Amino acid sequence: MMTNATGFLEKFPGLKPTVLTLNGQFYFPFRREIGIGLGKLKGGVEASRESLQYLLENPRKGRAIAIVLGGSQELLDARPGAHVLYLSSRRGFCRFALQYGADLVPMYNFGENDVFNTISSPRGTALRNFQEFIKSRTGFCPPLANGRGIFNYTFGLLPHRRPIATVMGAPTRVDGVENPTREEDKLHAEYCKALTELFEAHKSLHNVPKDAHLTIY
């Protein structure tokens, strides 16, 4: 969305997209500049309550805000062929959507986990426990990933050349609620259901095995 590589501006004229991502992304030189200012859209913002509140209030219309909901926890399960989302405990976005009357649109990127090869660290293993420990202390723990180099295709920090397809579902209409409680749980359940149905509807078009399903923690 940030670079308009998928033609977002042409497909959704009149919307100004902004991507909210991990705060740690802005501490790495060059990567920070890419997130903040490069590309056609120039829309990288820290994923925080203050950022989201500002974007929803200024202006109130014409914004398309994309949030990577799983955060750093989801990174630890990112590997080729995996379709894992950390969403069960992520409910703040539903609360904001209800308070501001902002519609929710399910979106999934097929192939995103295939651009790097990662060392598997299943839950309960010593490596995973160490990664969880680092994350609990620093708030971020990058996976052990290997990509390609400038002059080779076997080792490096650049992503492999793999197709990534972004699919979007129909928006869930949201009416403004000043103090959402039960509405928040209902909206969260509807969003998870819509996201799962979106994955199932498109997986066969993007080389995902028939028996593979979206796992939501």
Short mmCIF file of C-alpha atoms in Angstrom, two decimals, residues 9-194:
data_model
loop_
_atom_site.label_atom_id
_atom_site.label_comp_id
_atom_site.label_asym_id
_atom_site.label_seq_id
_atom_site.Cartn_x
_atom_site.Cartn_y
_atom_site.Cartn_z
CA LEU A 9 -4.76 4.53 -5.55
CA GLU A 10 -6.28 3.50 -8.87
CA LYS A 11 -8.54 0.84 -7.34
CA PHE A 12 -9.70 3.05 -4.46
CA PRO A 13 -9.68 6.65 -5.70
CA GLY A 14 -10.28 9.27 -3.06
CA LEU A 15 -8.76 7.28 -0.20
CA LYS A 16 -5.48 8.23 1.44
CA PRO A 17 -3.83 5.08 2.85
CA THR A 18 -1.60 5.03 5.91
CA VAL A 19 0.22 1.96 7.25
CA LEU A 20 0.73 1.60 11.01
CA THR A 21 3.67 -0.62 11.93
CA LEU A 22 5.96 -1.53 14.82
CA ASN A 23 7.68 1.34 16.59
CA GLY A 24 10.96 -0.61 16.34
CA GLN A 25 10.89 -0.26 12.55
CA PHE A 26 11.75 3.42 12.92
CA TYR A 27 14.98 2.79 14.83
CA PHE A 28 16.78 1.18 11.88
CA PRO A 29 18.54 3.61 9.51
CA PHE A 30 17.43 3.40 5.86
CA ARG A 31 14.50 1.16 6.82
CA ARG A 32 13.14 4.08 8.80
CA GLU A 33 13.44 6.41 5.82
CA ILE A 34 11.70 3.89 3.58
CA GLY A 35 8.82 3.64 6.03
CA ILE A 36 8.44 7.36 6.59
CA GLY A 37 9.15 9.10 3.34
CA LEU A 38 9.92 6.93 0.32
CA GLY A 39 7.43 5.56 -2.13
CA LYS A 40 4.50 7.19 -3.79
CA LEU A 41 2.25 7.29 -0.75
CA LYS A 42 4.58 8.26 2.10
CA GLY A 43 2.47 6.75 4.84
CA GLY A 44 4.47 4.85 7.49
CA VAL A 45 3.38 5.67 11.05
CA GLU A 46 4.08 4.15 14.46
CA ALA A 47 1.32 1.76 15.58
CA SER A 48 0.17 3.46 18.77
CA ARG A 49 -3.04 4.68 20.36
CA GLU A 50 -2.03 8.29 19.79
CA SER A 51 -1.24 7.75 16.11
CA LEU A 52 -4.51 5.96 15.44
CA GLN A 53 -6.51 8.58 17.27
CA TYR A 54 -4.86 11.40 15.33
CA LEU A 55 -5.45 9.72 11.97
CA LEU A 56 -9.10 9.04 12.70
CA GLU A 57 -9.70 12.64 13.76
CA ASN A 58 -7.71 14.48 11.05
CA PRO A 59 -9.66 14.33 8.82
CA ARG A 60 -12.61 12.17 9.75
CA LYS A 61 -13.20 11.00 6.16
CA GLY A 62 -11.07 9.73 3.29
CA ARG A 63 -8.62 7.72 5.39
CA ALA A 64 -7.69 4.07 4.81
CA ILE A 65 -5.66 2.90 7.79
CA ALA A 66 -3.86 -0.45 7.55
CA ILE A 67 -2.67 -2.02 10.80
CA VAL A 68 -0.43 -5.08 11.12
CA LEU A 69 -2.41 -6.44 14.05
CA GLY A 70 -0.18 -9.37 15.01
CA GLY A 71 2.82 -7.18 15.73
CA SER A 72 6.15 -8.62 16.85
CA GLN A 73 4.51 -11.78 18.23
CA GLU A 74 3.34 -12.77 14.77
CA LEU A 75 6.87 -12.48 13.41
CA LEU A 76 7.97 -15.51 15.40
CA ASP A 77 5.57 -17.72 13.44
CA ALA A 78 6.31 -16.16 10.05
CA ARG A 79 7.82 -18.82 7.78
CA PRO A 80 7.20 -20.11 4.25
CA GLY A 81 3.88 -21.90 4.02
CA ALA A 82 2.61 -20.63 7.38
CA HIS A 83 -0.69 -18.80 7.75
CA VAL A 84 -0.76 -17.75 11.39
CA LEU A 85 -2.30 -14.59 12.83
CA TYR A 86 -2.27 -13.25 16.38
CA LEU A 87 -5.68 -11.69 16.60
CA SER A 88 -7.67 -13.19 19.48
CA SER A 89 -6.32 -10.76 22.07
CA ARG A 90 -6.12 -7.80 19.67
CA ARG A 91 -9.35 -5.91 20.25
CA GLY A 92 -8.27 -2.29 20.48
CA PHE A 93 -8.82 -1.73 16.76
CA CYS A 94 -12.47 -2.80 17.17
CA ARG A 95 -12.89 -0.35 20.04
CA PHE A 96 -11.51 2.51 17.94
CA ALA A 97 -13.64 1.51 14.95
CA LEU A 98 -16.77 1.64 17.09
CA GLN A 99 -15.87 4.92 18.78
CA TYR A 100 -15.21 6.65 15.46
CA GLY A 101 -17.70 4.78 13.28
CA ALA A 102 -14.92 3.50 11.01
CA ASP A 103 -15.67 0.49 8.81
CA LEU A 104 -13.40 -2.55 9.04
CA VAL A 105 -12.06 -4.19 5.88
CA PRO A 106 -10.43 -7.65 6.08
CA MET A 107 -7.17 -7.90 4.15
CA TYR A 108 -4.63 -10.70 3.68
CA ASN A 109 -1.30 -10.94 1.87
CA PHE A 110 -0.67 -14.29 0.19
CA GLY A 111 3.03 -15.06 -0.28
CA GLU A 112 4.29 -12.54 2.26
CA ASN A 113 5.85 -15.22 4.46
CA ASP A 114 7.66 -16.78 1.48
CA VAL A 115 10.14 -13.98 0.81
CA PHE A 116 12.49 -15.10 3.63
CA ASN A 117 13.57 -18.52 4.85
CA THR A 118 13.35 -18.68 8.63
CA ILE A 119 14.60 -21.11 11.26
CA SER A 120 11.59 -22.85 12.73
CA SER A 121 11.06 -22.27 16.45
CA PRO A 122 7.89 -24.08 17.58
CA ARG A 123 6.31 -23.12 20.88
CA GLY A 124 7.95 -24.78 23.85
CA THR A 125 11.38 -25.19 22.26
CA ALA A 126 14.49 -23.65 23.82
CA LEU A 127 14.92 -21.28 20.87
CA ARG A 128 11.33 -20.08 21.06
CA ASN A 129 11.57 -19.57 24.82
CA PHE A 130 14.70 -17.49 24.29
CA GLN A 131 12.98 -15.40 21.62
CA GLU A 132 9.99 -14.86 23.88
CA PHE A 133 12.33 -13.78 26.68
CA ILE A 134 14.04 -11.21 24.45
CA LYS A 135 10.68 -9.93 23.25
CA SER A 136 9.39 -9.56 26.81
CA ARG A 137 12.42 -7.43 27.69
CA THR A 138 12.74 -5.33 24.54
CA GLY A 139 9.29 -5.50 22.97
CA PHE A 140 10.72 -6.87 19.73
CA CYS A 141 12.56 -10.00 18.61
CA PRO A 142 13.22 -10.45 14.90
CA PRO A 143 13.04 -14.03 13.59
CA LEU A 144 16.18 -15.79 12.41
CA ALA A 145 15.69 -15.17 8.71
CA ASN A 146 17.77 -15.63 5.59
CA GLY A 147 17.08 -14.09 2.21
CA ARG A 148 19.29 -13.31 -0.76
CA GLY A 149 22.20 -11.02 -1.46
CA ILE A 150 22.86 -8.51 -4.19
CA PHE A 151 24.91 -10.95 -6.24
CA ASN A 152 23.66 -14.30 -4.94
CA TYR A 153 20.38 -16.07 -4.28
CA THR A 154 21.35 -18.23 -1.29
CA PHE A 155 22.28 -15.87 1.53
CA GLY A 156 21.65 -12.27 2.50
CA LEU A 157 19.25 -9.77 4.00
CA LEU A 158 17.27 -8.95 0.87
CA PRO A 159 13.94 -10.70 0.29
CA HIS A 160 13.64 -13.44 -2.32
CA ARG A 161 11.71 -12.65 -5.46
CA ARG A 162 8.34 -14.17 -4.68
CA PRO A 163 4.88 -13.04 -5.78
CA ILE A 164 2.77 -11.36 -3.08
CA ALA A 165 -0.95 -10.95 -3.66
CA THR A 166 -3.09 -8.66 -1.52
CA VAL A 167 -6.78 -9.52 -1.28
CA MET A 168 -9.49 -7.44 0.37
CA GLY A 169 -12.98 -8.39 1.45
CA ALA A 170 -16.18 -6.42 1.77
CA PRO A 171 -16.20 -3.79 4.52
CA THR A 172 -18.00 -4.46 7.78
CA ARG A 173 -20.19 -1.44 8.39
CA VAL A 174 -19.64 0.07 11.83
CA ASP A 175 -21.94 2.52 13.59
CA GLY A 176 -20.41 4.84 16.16
CA VAL A 177 -20.73 3.76 19.81
CA GLU A 178 -19.33 6.05 22.50
CA ASN A 179 -18.56 3.37 25.10
CA PRO A 180 -18.46 -0.01 23.33
CA THR A 181 -18.40 -3.20 25.41
CA ARG A 182 -20.49 -6.05 24.06
CA GLU A 183 -20.44 -4.43 20.64
CA GLU A 184 -16.65 -4.73 20.67
CA ASP A 185 -16.76 -8.51 21.16
CA LYS A 186 -19.39 -8.91 18.45
CA LEU A 187 -17.43 -6.82 15.95
CA HIS A 188 -14.22 -8.73 16.70
CA ALA A 189 -15.96 -12.06 16.05
CA GLU A 190 -17.42 -10.74 12.79
CA TYR A 191 -14.01 -9.50 11.64
CA CYS A 192 -12.27 -12.82 12.39
CA LYS A 193 -15.02 -14.68 10.53
CA ALA A 194 -14.75 -12.37 7.53
#
